[in-house]
PDB file of N, CA, C and O in Angstrom:
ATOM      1  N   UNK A 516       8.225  -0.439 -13.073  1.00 55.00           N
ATOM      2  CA  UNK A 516       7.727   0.566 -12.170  1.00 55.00           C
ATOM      3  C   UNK A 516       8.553   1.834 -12.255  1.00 55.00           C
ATOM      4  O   UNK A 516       7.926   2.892 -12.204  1.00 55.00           O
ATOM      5  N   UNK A 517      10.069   1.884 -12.397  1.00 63.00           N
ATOM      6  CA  UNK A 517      10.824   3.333 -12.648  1.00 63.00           C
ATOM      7  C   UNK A 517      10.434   3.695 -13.620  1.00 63.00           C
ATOM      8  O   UNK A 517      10.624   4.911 -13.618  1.00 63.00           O
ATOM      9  N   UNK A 518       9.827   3.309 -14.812  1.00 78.00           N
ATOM     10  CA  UNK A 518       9.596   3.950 -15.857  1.00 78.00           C
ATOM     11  C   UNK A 518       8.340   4.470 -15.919  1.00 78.00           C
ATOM     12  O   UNK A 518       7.923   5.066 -16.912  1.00 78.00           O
ATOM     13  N   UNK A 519       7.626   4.264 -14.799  1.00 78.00           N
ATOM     14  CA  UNK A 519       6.159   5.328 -14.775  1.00 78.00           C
ATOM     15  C   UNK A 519       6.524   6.442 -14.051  1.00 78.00           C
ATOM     16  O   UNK A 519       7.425   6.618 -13.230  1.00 78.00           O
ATOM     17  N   UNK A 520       5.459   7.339 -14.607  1.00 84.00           N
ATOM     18  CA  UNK A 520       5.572   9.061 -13.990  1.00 84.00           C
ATOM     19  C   UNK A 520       5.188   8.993 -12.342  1.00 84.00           C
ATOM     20  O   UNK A 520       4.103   8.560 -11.953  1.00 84.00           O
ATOM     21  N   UNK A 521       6.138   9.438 -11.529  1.00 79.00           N
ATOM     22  CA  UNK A 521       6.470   9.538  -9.950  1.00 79.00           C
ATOM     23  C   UNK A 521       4.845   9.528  -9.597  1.00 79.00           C
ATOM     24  O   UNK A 521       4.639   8.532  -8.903  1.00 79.00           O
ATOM     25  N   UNK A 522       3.758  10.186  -9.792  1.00 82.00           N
ATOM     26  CA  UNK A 522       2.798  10.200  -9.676  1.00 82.00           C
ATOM     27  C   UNK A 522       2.448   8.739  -9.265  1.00 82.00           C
ATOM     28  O   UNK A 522       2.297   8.389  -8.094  1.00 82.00           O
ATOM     29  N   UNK A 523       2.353   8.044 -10.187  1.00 84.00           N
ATOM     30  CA  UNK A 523       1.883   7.115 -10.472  1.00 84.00           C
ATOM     31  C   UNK A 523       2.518   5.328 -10.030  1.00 84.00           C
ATOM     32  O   UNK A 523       2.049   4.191 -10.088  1.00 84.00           O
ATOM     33  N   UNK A 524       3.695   5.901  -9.636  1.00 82.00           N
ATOM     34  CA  UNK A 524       4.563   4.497  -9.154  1.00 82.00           C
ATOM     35  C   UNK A 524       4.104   3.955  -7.677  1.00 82.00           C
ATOM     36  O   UNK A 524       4.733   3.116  -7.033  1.00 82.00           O
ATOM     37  N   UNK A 525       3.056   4.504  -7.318  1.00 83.00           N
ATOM     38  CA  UNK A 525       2.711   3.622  -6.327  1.00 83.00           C
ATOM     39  C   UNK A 525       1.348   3.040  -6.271  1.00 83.00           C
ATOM     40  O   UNK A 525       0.983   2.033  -5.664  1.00 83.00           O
ATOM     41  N   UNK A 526       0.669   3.841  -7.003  1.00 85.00           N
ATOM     42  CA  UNK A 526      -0.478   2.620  -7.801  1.00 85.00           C
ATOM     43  C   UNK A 526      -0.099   1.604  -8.888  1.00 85.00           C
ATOM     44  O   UNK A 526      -0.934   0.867  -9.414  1.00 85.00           O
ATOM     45  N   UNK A 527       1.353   1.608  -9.228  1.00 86.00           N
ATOM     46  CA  UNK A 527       1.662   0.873 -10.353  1.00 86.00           C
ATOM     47  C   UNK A 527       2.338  -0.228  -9.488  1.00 86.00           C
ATOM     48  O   UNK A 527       2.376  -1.315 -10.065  1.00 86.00           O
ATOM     49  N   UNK A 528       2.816  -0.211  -8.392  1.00 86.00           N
ATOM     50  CA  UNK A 528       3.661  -1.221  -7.172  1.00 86.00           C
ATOM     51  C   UNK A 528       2.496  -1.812  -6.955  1.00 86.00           C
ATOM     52  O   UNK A 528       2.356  -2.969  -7.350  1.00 86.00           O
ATOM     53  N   UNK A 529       1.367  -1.105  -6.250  1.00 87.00           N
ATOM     54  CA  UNK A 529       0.089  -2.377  -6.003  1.00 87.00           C
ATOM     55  C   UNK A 529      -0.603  -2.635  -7.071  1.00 87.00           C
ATOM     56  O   UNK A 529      -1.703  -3.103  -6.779  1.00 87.00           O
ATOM     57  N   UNK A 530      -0.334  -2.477  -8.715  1.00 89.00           N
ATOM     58  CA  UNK A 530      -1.240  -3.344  -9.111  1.00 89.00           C
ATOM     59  C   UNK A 530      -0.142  -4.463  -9.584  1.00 89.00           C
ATOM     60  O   UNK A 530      -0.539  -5.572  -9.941  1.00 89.00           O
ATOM     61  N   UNK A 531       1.199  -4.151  -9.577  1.00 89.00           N
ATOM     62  CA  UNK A 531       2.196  -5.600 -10.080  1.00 89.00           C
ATOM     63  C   UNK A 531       2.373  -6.215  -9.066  1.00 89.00           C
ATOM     64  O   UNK A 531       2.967  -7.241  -9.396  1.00 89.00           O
ATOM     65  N   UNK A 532       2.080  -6.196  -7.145  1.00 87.00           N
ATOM     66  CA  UNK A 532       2.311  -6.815  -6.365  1.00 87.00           C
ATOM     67  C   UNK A 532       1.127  -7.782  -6.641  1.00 87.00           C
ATOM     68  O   UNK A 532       1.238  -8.996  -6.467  1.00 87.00           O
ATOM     69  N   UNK A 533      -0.021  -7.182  -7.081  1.00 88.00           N
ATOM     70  CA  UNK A 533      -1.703  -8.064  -6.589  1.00 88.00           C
ATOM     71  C   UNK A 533      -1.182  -9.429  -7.801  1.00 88.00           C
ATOM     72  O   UNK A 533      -1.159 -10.655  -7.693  1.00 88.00           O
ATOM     73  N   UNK A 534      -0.846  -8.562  -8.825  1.00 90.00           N
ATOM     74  CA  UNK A 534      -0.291  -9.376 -10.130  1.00 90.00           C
ATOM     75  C   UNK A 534       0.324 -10.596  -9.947  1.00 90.00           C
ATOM     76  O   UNK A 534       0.013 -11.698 -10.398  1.00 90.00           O
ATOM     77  N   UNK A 535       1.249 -10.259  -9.218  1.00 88.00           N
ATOM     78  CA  UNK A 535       2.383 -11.505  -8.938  1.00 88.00           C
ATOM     79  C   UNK A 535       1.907 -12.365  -7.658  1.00 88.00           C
ATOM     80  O   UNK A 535       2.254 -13.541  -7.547  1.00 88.00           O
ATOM     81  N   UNK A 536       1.138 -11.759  -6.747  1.00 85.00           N
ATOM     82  CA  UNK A 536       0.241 -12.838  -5.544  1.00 85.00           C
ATOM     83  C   UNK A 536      -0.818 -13.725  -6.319  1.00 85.00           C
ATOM     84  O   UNK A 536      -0.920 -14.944  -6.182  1.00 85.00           O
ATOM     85  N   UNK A 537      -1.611 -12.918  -7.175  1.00 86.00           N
ATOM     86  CA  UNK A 537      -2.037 -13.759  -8.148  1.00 86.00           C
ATOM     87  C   UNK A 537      -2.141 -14.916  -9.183  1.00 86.00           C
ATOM     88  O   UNK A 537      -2.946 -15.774  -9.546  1.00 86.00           O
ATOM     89  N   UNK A 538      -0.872 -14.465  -9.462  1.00 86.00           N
ATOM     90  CA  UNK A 538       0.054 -15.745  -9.999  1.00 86.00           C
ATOM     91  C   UNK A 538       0.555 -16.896  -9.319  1.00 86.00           C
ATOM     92  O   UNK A 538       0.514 -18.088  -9.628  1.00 86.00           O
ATOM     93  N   UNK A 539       1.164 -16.142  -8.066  1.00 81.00           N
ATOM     94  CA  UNK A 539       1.874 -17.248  -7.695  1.00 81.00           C
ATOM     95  C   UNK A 539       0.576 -18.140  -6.438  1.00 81.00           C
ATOM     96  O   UNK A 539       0.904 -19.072  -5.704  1.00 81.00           O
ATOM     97  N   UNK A 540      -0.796 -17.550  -6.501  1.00 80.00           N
ATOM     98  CA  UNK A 540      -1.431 -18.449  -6.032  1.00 80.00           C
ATOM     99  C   UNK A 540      -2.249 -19.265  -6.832  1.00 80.00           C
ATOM    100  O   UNK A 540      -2.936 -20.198  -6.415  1.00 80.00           O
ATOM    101  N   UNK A 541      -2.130 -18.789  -8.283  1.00 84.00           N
ATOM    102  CA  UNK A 541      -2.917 -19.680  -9.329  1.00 84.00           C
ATOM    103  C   UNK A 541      -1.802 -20.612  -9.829  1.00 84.00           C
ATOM    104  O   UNK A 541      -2.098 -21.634 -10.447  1.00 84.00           O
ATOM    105  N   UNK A 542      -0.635 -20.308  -9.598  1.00 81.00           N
ATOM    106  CA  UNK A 542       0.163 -21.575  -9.915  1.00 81.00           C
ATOM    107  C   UNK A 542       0.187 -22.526  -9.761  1.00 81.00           C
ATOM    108  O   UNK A 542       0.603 -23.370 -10.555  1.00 81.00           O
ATOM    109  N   UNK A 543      -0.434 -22.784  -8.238  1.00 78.00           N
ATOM    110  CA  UNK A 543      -0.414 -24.224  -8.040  1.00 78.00           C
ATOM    111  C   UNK A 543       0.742 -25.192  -7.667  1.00 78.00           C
ATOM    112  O   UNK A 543       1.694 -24.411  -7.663  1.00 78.00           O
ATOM    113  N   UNK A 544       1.110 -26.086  -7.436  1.00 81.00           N
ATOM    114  CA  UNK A 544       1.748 -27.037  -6.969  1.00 81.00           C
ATOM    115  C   UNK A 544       3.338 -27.257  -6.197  1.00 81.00           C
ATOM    116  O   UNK A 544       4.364 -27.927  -6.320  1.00 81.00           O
ATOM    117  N   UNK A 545       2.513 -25.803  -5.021  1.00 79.00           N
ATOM    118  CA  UNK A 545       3.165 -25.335  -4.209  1.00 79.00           C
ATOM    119  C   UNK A 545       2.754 -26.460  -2.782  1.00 79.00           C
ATOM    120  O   UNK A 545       1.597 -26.751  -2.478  1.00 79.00           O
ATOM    121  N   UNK A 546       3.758 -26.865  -2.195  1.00 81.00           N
ATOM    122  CA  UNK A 546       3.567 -27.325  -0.782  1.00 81.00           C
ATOM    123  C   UNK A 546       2.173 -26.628   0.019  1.00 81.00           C
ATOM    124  O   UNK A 546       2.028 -25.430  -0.225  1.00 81.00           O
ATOM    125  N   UNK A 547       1.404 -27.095   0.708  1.00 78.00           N
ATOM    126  CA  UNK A 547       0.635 -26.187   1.427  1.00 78.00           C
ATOM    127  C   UNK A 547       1.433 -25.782   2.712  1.00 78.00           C
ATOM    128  O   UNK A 547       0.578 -25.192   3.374  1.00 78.00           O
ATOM    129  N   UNK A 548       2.507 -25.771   3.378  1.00 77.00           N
ATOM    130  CA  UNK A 548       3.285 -25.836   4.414  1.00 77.00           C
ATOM    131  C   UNK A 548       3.888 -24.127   4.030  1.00 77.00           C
ATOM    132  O   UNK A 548       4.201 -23.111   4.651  1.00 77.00           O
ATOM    133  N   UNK A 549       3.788 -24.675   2.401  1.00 78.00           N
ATOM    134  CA  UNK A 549       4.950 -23.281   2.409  1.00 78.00           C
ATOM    135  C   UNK A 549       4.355 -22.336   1.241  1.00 78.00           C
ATOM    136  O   UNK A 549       4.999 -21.442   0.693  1.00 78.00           O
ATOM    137  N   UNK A 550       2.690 -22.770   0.885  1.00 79.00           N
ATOM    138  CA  UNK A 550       1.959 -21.684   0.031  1.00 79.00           C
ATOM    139  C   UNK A 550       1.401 -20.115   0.793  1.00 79.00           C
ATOM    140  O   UNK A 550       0.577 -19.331   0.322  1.00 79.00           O
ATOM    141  N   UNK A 551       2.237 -19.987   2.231  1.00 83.00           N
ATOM    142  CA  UNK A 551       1.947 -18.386   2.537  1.00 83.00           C
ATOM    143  C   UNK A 551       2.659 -17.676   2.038  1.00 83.00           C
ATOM    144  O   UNK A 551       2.445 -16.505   1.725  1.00 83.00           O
ATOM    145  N   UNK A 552       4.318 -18.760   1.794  1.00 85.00           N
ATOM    146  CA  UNK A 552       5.675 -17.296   2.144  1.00 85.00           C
ATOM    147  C   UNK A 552       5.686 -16.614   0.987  1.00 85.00           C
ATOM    148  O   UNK A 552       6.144 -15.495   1.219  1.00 85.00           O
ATOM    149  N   UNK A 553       5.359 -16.762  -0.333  1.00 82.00           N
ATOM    150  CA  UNK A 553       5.476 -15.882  -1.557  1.00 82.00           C
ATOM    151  C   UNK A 553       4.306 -14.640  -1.069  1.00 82.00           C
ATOM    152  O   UNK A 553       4.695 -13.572  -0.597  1.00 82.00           O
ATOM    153  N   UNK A 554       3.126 -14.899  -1.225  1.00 83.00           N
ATOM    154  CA  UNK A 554       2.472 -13.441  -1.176  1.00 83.00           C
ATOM    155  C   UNK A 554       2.950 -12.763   0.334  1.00 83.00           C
ATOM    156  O   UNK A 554       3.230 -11.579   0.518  1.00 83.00           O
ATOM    157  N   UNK A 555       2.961 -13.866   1.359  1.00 87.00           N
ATOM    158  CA  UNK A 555       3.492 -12.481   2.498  1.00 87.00           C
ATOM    159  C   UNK A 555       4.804 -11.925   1.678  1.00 87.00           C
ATOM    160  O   UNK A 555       4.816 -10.713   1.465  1.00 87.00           O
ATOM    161  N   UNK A 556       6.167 -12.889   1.090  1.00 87.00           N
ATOM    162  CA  UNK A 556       7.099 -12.094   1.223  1.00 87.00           C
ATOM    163  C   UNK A 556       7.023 -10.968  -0.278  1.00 87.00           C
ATOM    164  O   UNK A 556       7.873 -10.248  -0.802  1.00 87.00           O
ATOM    165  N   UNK A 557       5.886 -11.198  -0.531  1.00 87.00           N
ATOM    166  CA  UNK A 557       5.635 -10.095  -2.152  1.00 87.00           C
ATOM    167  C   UNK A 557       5.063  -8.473  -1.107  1.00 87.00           C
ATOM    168  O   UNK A 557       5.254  -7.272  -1.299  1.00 87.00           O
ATOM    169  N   UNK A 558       4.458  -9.109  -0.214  1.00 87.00           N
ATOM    170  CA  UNK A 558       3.476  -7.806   0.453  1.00 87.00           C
ATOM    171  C   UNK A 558       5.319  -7.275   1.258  1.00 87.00           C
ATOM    172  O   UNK A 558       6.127  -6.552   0.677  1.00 87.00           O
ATOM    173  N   UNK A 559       5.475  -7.761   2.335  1.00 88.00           N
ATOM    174  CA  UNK A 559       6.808  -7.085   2.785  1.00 88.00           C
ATOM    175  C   UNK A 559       7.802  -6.347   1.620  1.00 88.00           C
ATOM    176  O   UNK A 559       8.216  -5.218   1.883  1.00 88.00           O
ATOM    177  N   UNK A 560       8.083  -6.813   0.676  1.00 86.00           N
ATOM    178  CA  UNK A 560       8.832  -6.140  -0.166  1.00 86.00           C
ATOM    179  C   UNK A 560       8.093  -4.806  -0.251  1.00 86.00           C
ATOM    180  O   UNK A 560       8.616  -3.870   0.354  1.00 86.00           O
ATOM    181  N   UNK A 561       7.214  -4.631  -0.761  1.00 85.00           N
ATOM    182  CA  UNK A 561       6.345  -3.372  -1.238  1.00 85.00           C
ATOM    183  C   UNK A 561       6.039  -2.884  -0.238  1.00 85.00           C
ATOM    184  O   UNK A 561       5.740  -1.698  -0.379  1.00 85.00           O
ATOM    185  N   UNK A 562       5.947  -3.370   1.066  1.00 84.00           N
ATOM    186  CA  UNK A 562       6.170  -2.375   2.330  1.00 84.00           C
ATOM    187  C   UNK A 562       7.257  -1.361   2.432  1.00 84.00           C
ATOM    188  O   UNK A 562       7.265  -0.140   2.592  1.00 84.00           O
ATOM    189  N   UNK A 563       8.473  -2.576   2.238  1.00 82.00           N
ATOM    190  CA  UNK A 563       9.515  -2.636   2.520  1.00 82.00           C
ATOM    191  C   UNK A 563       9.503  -1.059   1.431  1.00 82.00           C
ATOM    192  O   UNK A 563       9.486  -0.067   2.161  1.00 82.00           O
ATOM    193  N   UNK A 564       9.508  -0.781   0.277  1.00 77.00           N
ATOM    194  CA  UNK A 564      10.189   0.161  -0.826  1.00 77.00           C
ATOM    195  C   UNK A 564       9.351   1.512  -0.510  1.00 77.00           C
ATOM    196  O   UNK A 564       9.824   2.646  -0.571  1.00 77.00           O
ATOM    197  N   UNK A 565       8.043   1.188  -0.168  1.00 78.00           N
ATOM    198  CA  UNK A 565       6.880   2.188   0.016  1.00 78.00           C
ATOM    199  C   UNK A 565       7.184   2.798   0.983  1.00 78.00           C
ATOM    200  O   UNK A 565       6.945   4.004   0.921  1.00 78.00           O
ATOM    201  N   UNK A 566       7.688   2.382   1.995  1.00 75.00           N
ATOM    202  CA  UNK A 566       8.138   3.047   3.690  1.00 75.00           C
ATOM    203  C   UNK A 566       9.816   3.327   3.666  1.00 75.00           C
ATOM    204  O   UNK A 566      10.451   3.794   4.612  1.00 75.00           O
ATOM    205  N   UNK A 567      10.251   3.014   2.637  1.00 66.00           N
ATOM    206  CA  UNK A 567      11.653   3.788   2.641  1.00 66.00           C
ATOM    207  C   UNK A 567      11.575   5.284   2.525  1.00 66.00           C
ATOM    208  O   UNK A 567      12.184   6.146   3.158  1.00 66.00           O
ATOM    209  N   UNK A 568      10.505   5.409   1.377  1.00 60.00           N
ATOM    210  CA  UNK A 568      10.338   7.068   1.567  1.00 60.00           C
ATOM    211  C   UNK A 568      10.947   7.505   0.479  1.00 60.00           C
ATOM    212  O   UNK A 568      10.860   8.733   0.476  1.00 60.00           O
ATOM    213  N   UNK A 569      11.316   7.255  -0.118  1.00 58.00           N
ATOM    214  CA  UNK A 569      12.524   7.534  -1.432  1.00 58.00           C
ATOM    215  C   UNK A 569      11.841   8.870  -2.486  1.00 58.00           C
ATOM    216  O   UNK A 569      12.638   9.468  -3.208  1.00 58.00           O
ATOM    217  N   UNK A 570      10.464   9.236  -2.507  1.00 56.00           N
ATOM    218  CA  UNK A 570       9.633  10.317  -2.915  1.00 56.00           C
ATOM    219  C   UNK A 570       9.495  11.620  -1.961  1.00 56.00           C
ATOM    220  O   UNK A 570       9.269  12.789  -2.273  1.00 56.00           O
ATOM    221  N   UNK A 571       9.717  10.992  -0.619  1.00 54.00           N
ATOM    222  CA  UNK A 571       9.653  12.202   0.517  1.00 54.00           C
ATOM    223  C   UNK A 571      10.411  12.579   1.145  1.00 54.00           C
ATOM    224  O   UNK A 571      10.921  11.712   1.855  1.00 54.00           O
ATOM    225  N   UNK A 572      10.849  13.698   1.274  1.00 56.00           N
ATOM    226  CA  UNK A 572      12.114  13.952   2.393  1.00 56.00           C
ATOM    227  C   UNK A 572      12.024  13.724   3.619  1.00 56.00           C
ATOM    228  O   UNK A 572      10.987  14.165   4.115  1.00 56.00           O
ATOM    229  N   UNK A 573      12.870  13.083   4.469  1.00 53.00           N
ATOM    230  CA  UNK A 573      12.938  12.247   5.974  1.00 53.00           C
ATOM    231  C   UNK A 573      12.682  13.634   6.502  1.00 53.00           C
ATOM    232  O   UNK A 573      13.428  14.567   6.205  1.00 53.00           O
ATOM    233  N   UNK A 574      11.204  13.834   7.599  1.00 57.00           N
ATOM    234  CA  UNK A 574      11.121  15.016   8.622  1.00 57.00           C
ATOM    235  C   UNK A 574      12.356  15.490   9.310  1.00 57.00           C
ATOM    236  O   UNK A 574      13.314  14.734   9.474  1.00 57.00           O
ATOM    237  N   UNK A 575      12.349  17.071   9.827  1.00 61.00           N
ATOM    238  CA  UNK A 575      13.615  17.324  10.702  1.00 61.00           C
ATOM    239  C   UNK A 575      13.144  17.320  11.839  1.00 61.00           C
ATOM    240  O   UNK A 575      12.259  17.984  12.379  1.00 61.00           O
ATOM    241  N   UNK A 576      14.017  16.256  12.280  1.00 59.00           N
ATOM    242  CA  UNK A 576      13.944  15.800  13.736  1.00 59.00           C
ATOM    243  C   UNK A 576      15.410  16.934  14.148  1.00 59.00           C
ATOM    244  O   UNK A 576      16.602  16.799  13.871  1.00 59.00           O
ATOM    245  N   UNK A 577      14.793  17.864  14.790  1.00 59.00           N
ATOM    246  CA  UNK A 577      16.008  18.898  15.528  1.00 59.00           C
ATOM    247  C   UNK A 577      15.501  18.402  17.033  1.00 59.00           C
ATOM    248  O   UNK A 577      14.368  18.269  17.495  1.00 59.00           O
ATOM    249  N   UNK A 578      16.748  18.198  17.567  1.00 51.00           N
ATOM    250  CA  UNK A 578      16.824  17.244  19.111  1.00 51.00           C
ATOM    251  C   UNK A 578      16.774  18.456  20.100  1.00 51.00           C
ATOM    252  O   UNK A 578      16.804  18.263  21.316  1.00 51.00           O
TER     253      UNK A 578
END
């Protein structure tokens, strides 16, 4: 994903997140107890990097 043009790194995050939920639900012979926590914890990560903001400058909050 750093190696695509800034443009483009956040359509390139959701198509390797769908990628890897994909996978890891065609994998198979996962517990059913515990076949949620990979795609939720694939979706939080990519929350997680997308809402840091790291492309936008943090607003000025003047108090």
């Amino acid at each position: 994903m750093a190696a695509s043009p800034p443009a483009l790194r956040r359509p390139v995050a959701y198509g390797v997140t769908t990628l890897a939920v994909a996978g890891v639900v065609a994998a198979g012979g996962i517990p059913t107890a515990l076949s949620w926590f990979a795609p939720v914890h694939l979706v939080e990560l990519l929350l997680a990097h997308l809402l840091a903001g790291g492309d936008h400058p943090a607003p000025d909050r003047a108090a």
